[in-house]
Short mmCIF file of C-alpha atoms in Angstrom, two decimals:
data_model
loop_
_atom_site.label_atom_id
_atom_site.label_comp_id
_atom_site.label_asym_id
_atom_site.label_seq_id
_atom_site.Cartn_x
_atom_site.Cartn_y
_atom_site.Cartn_z
CA ARG H 1 110.89 112.44 61.97
CA ASN H 2 108.48 110.73 60.00
CA HIS H 3 107.79 108.33 62.89
CA PRO H 4 107.81 110.58 66.15
CA GLU H 5 107.83 106.64 68.17
CA CYS H 6 110.19 105.37 66.35
CA TYR H 7 112.48 108.32 66.91
CA GLU H 8 112.04 108.55 70.48
CA GLU H 9 112.92 104.98 70.71
CA ILE H 10 116.13 105.80 69.09
CA VAL H 11 117.18 108.79 70.25
CA GLU H 12 116.47 107.23 74.23
CA GLN H 13 118.39 103.97 73.24
CA PHE H 14 121.11 105.75 71.77
CA ASN H 15 121.64 108.51 74.20
CA GLU H 16 121.53 105.43 77.09
CA MET H 17 124.57 103.70 75.24
CA LYS H 18 126.48 106.77 74.86
CA GLU H 19 126.50 107.29 78.53
CA ASP H 20 127.27 103.82 79.03
CA ARG H 21 130.50 103.64 76.82
CA LYS H 22 131.05 107.17 78.78
CA ARG H 23 131.22 105.50 81.93
CA MET H 24 133.48 102.31 80.62
CA ALA H 25 135.92 104.96 79.48
CA GLY H 26 136.19 106.19 83.07
CA ASP H 27 137.13 102.93 84.37
CA PRO H 28 137.86 99.70 81.96
CA ALA H 29 136.69 97.32 85.13
CA ILE H 30 133.49 98.45 84.30
CA ARG H 31 131.20 96.21 82.09
CA THR H 32 128.98 97.48 79.38
CA ARG H 33 125.03 97.29 80.70
CA TYR H 34 124.36 96.06 76.84
CA PRO H 35 126.39 93.01 76.54
CA LYS H 36 123.63 92.05 73.60
CA TYR H 37 125.35 94.18 71.72
CA ILE H 38 128.48 93.46 71.84
CA GLY H 39 129.92 92.35 67.80
CA LYS H 40 127.17 94.81 66.76
CA TYR H 41 127.71 97.95 67.62
CA ASP H 42 129.73 100.53 65.80
CA GLU H 43 130.79 103.77 65.42
CA ALA H 44 132.26 106.78 63.32
CA ALA H 45 133.20 110.52 63.58
CA TYR H 46 133.83 112.91 61.08
CA VAL H 47 134.41 116.74 60.90
CA GLU H 48 134.80 119.13 57.90
CA ARG H 49 134.80 122.71 56.52
CA ASN H 50 131.81 123.17 54.49
CA ARG H 51 131.39 126.67 52.85
CA ASP H 52 131.42 129.24 55.73
CA ARG H 53 130.58 126.54 58.18
CA TYR H 54 132.60 123.37 60.43
CA GLU H 55 130.80 119.99 60.19
CA TYR H 56 130.99 117.71 62.95
CA ARG H 57 129.09 114.09 62.10
CA GLU H 58 129.04 111.10 64.56
CA TYR H 59 127.30 107.96 62.97
CA ARG H 60 126.56 105.19 65.44
CA ILE H 61 124.33 101.96 64.64
CA ILE H 62 122.96 99.11 66.15
CA ASN H 63 123.02 95.73 63.89
CA ASP H 64 119.88 94.63 65.65
CA ALA H 65 116.41 96.22 65.73
CA SER H 66 114.95 94.03 68.45
CA PHE H 67 114.92 97.36 71.12
CA LEU H 68 112.20 98.62 68.72
CA SER H 69 109.23 97.43 70.96
CA ARG H 70 107.06 100.09 69.43
CA THR H 71 107.40 99.60 66.20
CA LYS H 72 109.37 96.43 65.21
CA VAL H 73 105.69 94.66 64.51
CA GLN H 74 104.92 97.21 61.95
CA TRP H 75 108.38 96.83 60.59
CA PRO H 76 109.42 93.22 61.03
CA PHE H 77 112.30 93.05 58.30
CA LEU H 78 114.62 95.64 60.02
CA LYS H 79 118.31 94.74 60.66
CA SER H 80 119.99 98.20 61.67
CA VAL H 81 118.66 100.81 63.35
CA GLY H 82 121.35 103.96 63.66
CA CYS H 83 121.35 107.25 65.04
CA ALA H 84 123.12 110.81 63.01
CA GLU H 85 124.31 113.78 64.77
CA GLN H 86 125.57 116.73 62.95
CA ILE H 87 126.75 119.69 64.50
CA ARG H 88 126.68 122.67 62.17
CA ILE H 89 129.14 125.76 63.84
CA LEU H 90 129.30 128.75 61.57
CA VAL H 91 132.86 130.17 61.09
CA VAL H 92 133.43 133.12 63.35
CA ARG H 93 136.13 135.53 62.68
CA ASP H 94 137.77 138.68 64.32
CA LYS H 95 138.12 142.04 63.24
CA GLU H 96 141.63 141.08 61.23
CA GLY H 97 139.68 138.06 59.85
CA ASN H 98 141.24 135.22 61.90
CA ASP H 99 139.43 132.11 62.24
CA ILE H 100 138.31 132.31 65.79
CA THR H 101 135.23 129.44 65.28
CA PRO H 102 135.30 127.94 68.91
CA SER H 103 135.46 124.16 69.02
CA LYS H 104 133.03 121.45 69.07
CA GLU H 105 133.31 121.44 73.13
CA GLN H 106 133.10 125.21 73.21
CA PHE H 107 130.28 125.63 71.40
CA LEU H 108 127.77 122.56 72.95
CA LYS H 109 128.39 124.75 76.34
CA GLU H 110 127.90 128.51 75.12
CA GLY H 111 127.13 128.59 71.99
CA SER H 112 128.88 131.02 69.92
CA SER H 113 128.47 135.10 68.61
CA ARG H 114 126.94 133.69 65.20
CA GLN H 115 125.12 131.61 67.14
CA PRO H 116 124.33 132.57 70.80
CA PHE H 117 121.10 129.89 71.57
CA PRO H 118 122.20 126.55 69.42
CA GLY H 119 119.23 124.83 68.44
CA LYS H 120 119.01 121.01 68.85
CA GLY H 121 116.64 118.57 66.96
CA ASP H 122 115.48 116.26 63.82
CA ARG H 123 114.87 119.61 61.72
CA GLU H 124 117.14 120.55 58.79
CA ASN H 125 117.46 124.06 59.94
CA MET H 126 118.80 122.98 63.62
CA ASP H 127 121.97 123.47 64.39
CA ILE H 128 122.63 120.15 66.25
CA GLN H 129 120.78 117.73 63.95
CA VAL H 130 119.89 114.25 65.43
CA VAL H 131 118.27 112.36 63.39
CA GLY H 132 117.20 108.29 63.10
CA ILE H 133 117.94 105.69 60.63
CA VAL H 134 116.77 102.09 59.70
CA SER H 135 117.61 99.64 57.46
CA ASP H 136 116.32 96.01 56.55
CA LEU H 137 120.37 95.72 55.92
CA GLU H 138 123.45 95.22 58.16
CA MET H 139 125.99 97.83 57.83
CA SER H 140 128.83 99.49 59.22
CA ALA H 141 128.84 103.43 60.78
CA GLU H 142 130.96 104.69 58.21
CA GLU H 143 128.18 102.54 55.08
CA MET H 144 125.51 104.08 57.25
CA GLY H 145 126.90 107.79 57.15
CA ARG H 146 127.81 107.31 53.19
CA CYS H 147 124.36 106.45 52.59
CA LYS H 148 123.21 109.42 54.45
CA ARG H 149 125.45 111.25 52.99
CA ASN H 150 124.64 110.66 49.67
CA HIS H 151 120.81 111.09 50.05
CA TRP H 152 121.66 114.92 50.16
CA ALA H 153 123.48 114.84 46.99
CA VAL H 154 120.65 116.24 44.66
CA GLU H 155 120.16 119.00 47.50
CA ASN H 156 123.88 119.90 46.83
CA ARG H 157 124.67 119.20 43.15
CA LEU H 158 121.43 120.45 42.09
CA HIS H 159 119.52 122.41 44.67
CA HIS H 160 122.51 124.41 45.87
CA VAL H 161 123.82 125.51 42.71
CA LEU H 162 120.94 127.18 41.03
CA ASP H 163 120.18 128.73 44.57
CA ASP H 164 123.70 129.84 44.89
CA THR H 165 124.81 130.29 41.43
CA PHE H 166 121.47 130.33 39.13
CA ARG H 167 119.88 132.90 42.09
CA GLU H 168 117.25 130.86 41.82
CA ASP H 169 115.62 131.30 45.66
CA ARG H 170 115.65 135.39 44.39
CA SER H 171 114.22 135.18 41.69
CA PRO H 172 111.10 138.14 41.53
CA ALA H 173 109.29 136.14 38.54
CA ARG H 174 106.04 134.54 39.73
CA GLY H 175 103.90 133.62 36.63
CA SER H 176 106.88 132.17 34.58
CA ARG H 177 108.99 130.33 37.49
CA ASN H 178 108.24 127.15 36.32
CA ASN H 179 109.20 128.25 32.87
CA LEU H 180 112.17 129.94 34.31
CA ALA H 181 113.12 127.16 36.38
CA LEU H 182 113.48 124.46 33.51
CA ILE H 183 115.41 127.16 31.39
CA ARG H 184 118.12 127.09 34.63
CA LYS H 185 118.20 123.24 34.80
CA TYR H 186 118.71 123.20 31.16
CA ALA H 187 121.38 125.16 31.46
CA LEU H 188 122.54 123.45 34.40
CA ASN H 189 122.90 120.10 31.91
CA VAL H 190 124.56 121.57 29.54
CA ILE H 191 127.28 122.68 31.83
CA ARG H 192 127.50 119.72 33.33
CA LEU H 193 127.75 118.23 29.86
CA VAL H 194 130.63 120.44 28.51
CA GLN H 195 132.16 119.28 32.13
CA ILE H 196 131.93 115.66 31.46
CA GLN H 197 133.27 115.83 27.54
CA THR H 198 136.31 118.28 28.50
CA SER H 199 137.25 116.98 31.41
CA ASN H 200 136.96 120.25 32.76
CA GLN H 201 135.95 120.38 36.57
CA SER H 202 136.21 124.24 36.87
CA PRO H 203 133.30 125.42 39.13
CA VAL H 204 130.03 125.98 37.80
CA SER H 205 130.41 129.78 37.84
CA GLU H 206 133.48 129.83 35.58
CA MET H 207 131.90 127.41 33.11
CA MET H 208 129.19 129.56 32.60
CA ASP H 209 132.32 132.27 31.69
CA LEU H 210 134.05 129.62 29.87
CA LEU H 211 130.83 129.35 27.01
CA ASN H 212 130.43 132.97 27.22
CA ASP H 213 133.89 133.30 26.25
CA GLU H 214 134.51 130.30 23.53
CA GLN H 215 131.86 131.03 20.70
CA ASP H 216 132.79 127.39 19.44
CA LEU H 217 132.00 125.85 22.58
CA LEU H 218 128.72 127.97 23.01
CA GLY H 219 127.43 127.40 19.53
CA ARG H 220 128.38 123.36 19.60
CA TYR H 221 126.47 123.02 23.00
CA ILE H 222 123.90 125.76 23.11
CA PHE H 223 122.70 126.06 18.97
CA GLY H 224 124.14 122.23 17.57
CA PRO H 225 123.10 118.80 18.54
CA ILE H 226 124.40 117.12 21.70
CA GLU H 227 125.68 113.78 20.91
CA SER H 228 124.01 111.08 23.69
CA LEU H 229 126.39 109.89 26.37
CA TYR H 230 124.49 106.60 26.16
CA TYR H 231 123.98 106.01 22.41
CA LYS H 232 127.11 105.53 20.42
CA LYS H 233 126.15 105.44 16.26
CA THR H 234 127.38 102.07 14.77
CA LEU H 235 128.32 102.79 10.89
#
């Protein structure tokens, strides 16, 4: 998305290779149109239930960036090019509460009652998100997927918690919003510290209840000095 020309080349190349692999799967005697990438291509696919949706992720990578004709002069150090496709399907339930969410194949053909017209593109709010990834390292599809997931760790562990548990997005505050944002982050840091030092990995909302109920714990972490995790006092 940050480099439209590069993105177009990546999506075009991987779409062609996807069709090529489908063609070969139908007839083992058919040879690939891309013999130069034999031994350099890898793919991995995952599915998981994440909150109120199913997420299907497919990662494909080529440890060869020579096909990037428009950008290889600008980025001569690239060693691998990848394409990540993520399909988000919101959970659908019937009147009895049964899960009747369509399969990935059904969703791509017909959508669902909650997503009748799935959007596709590189934007974060798309139901079908396709992004291009480049790297100066050679890696497997699994490693590429792990790098992409780690990139979202801040969103999942910080911003989502602030929005969901602390209701940050719903706050009507305007003039004091920066101060309140700092207070929320301070509170979250205290909760994370309690989780670490007490080995209690309960959800943040439950940890908030625990701090409210346990006065000794509250006094120790809110009103008392907090021992550094990095500095150990020596006698």
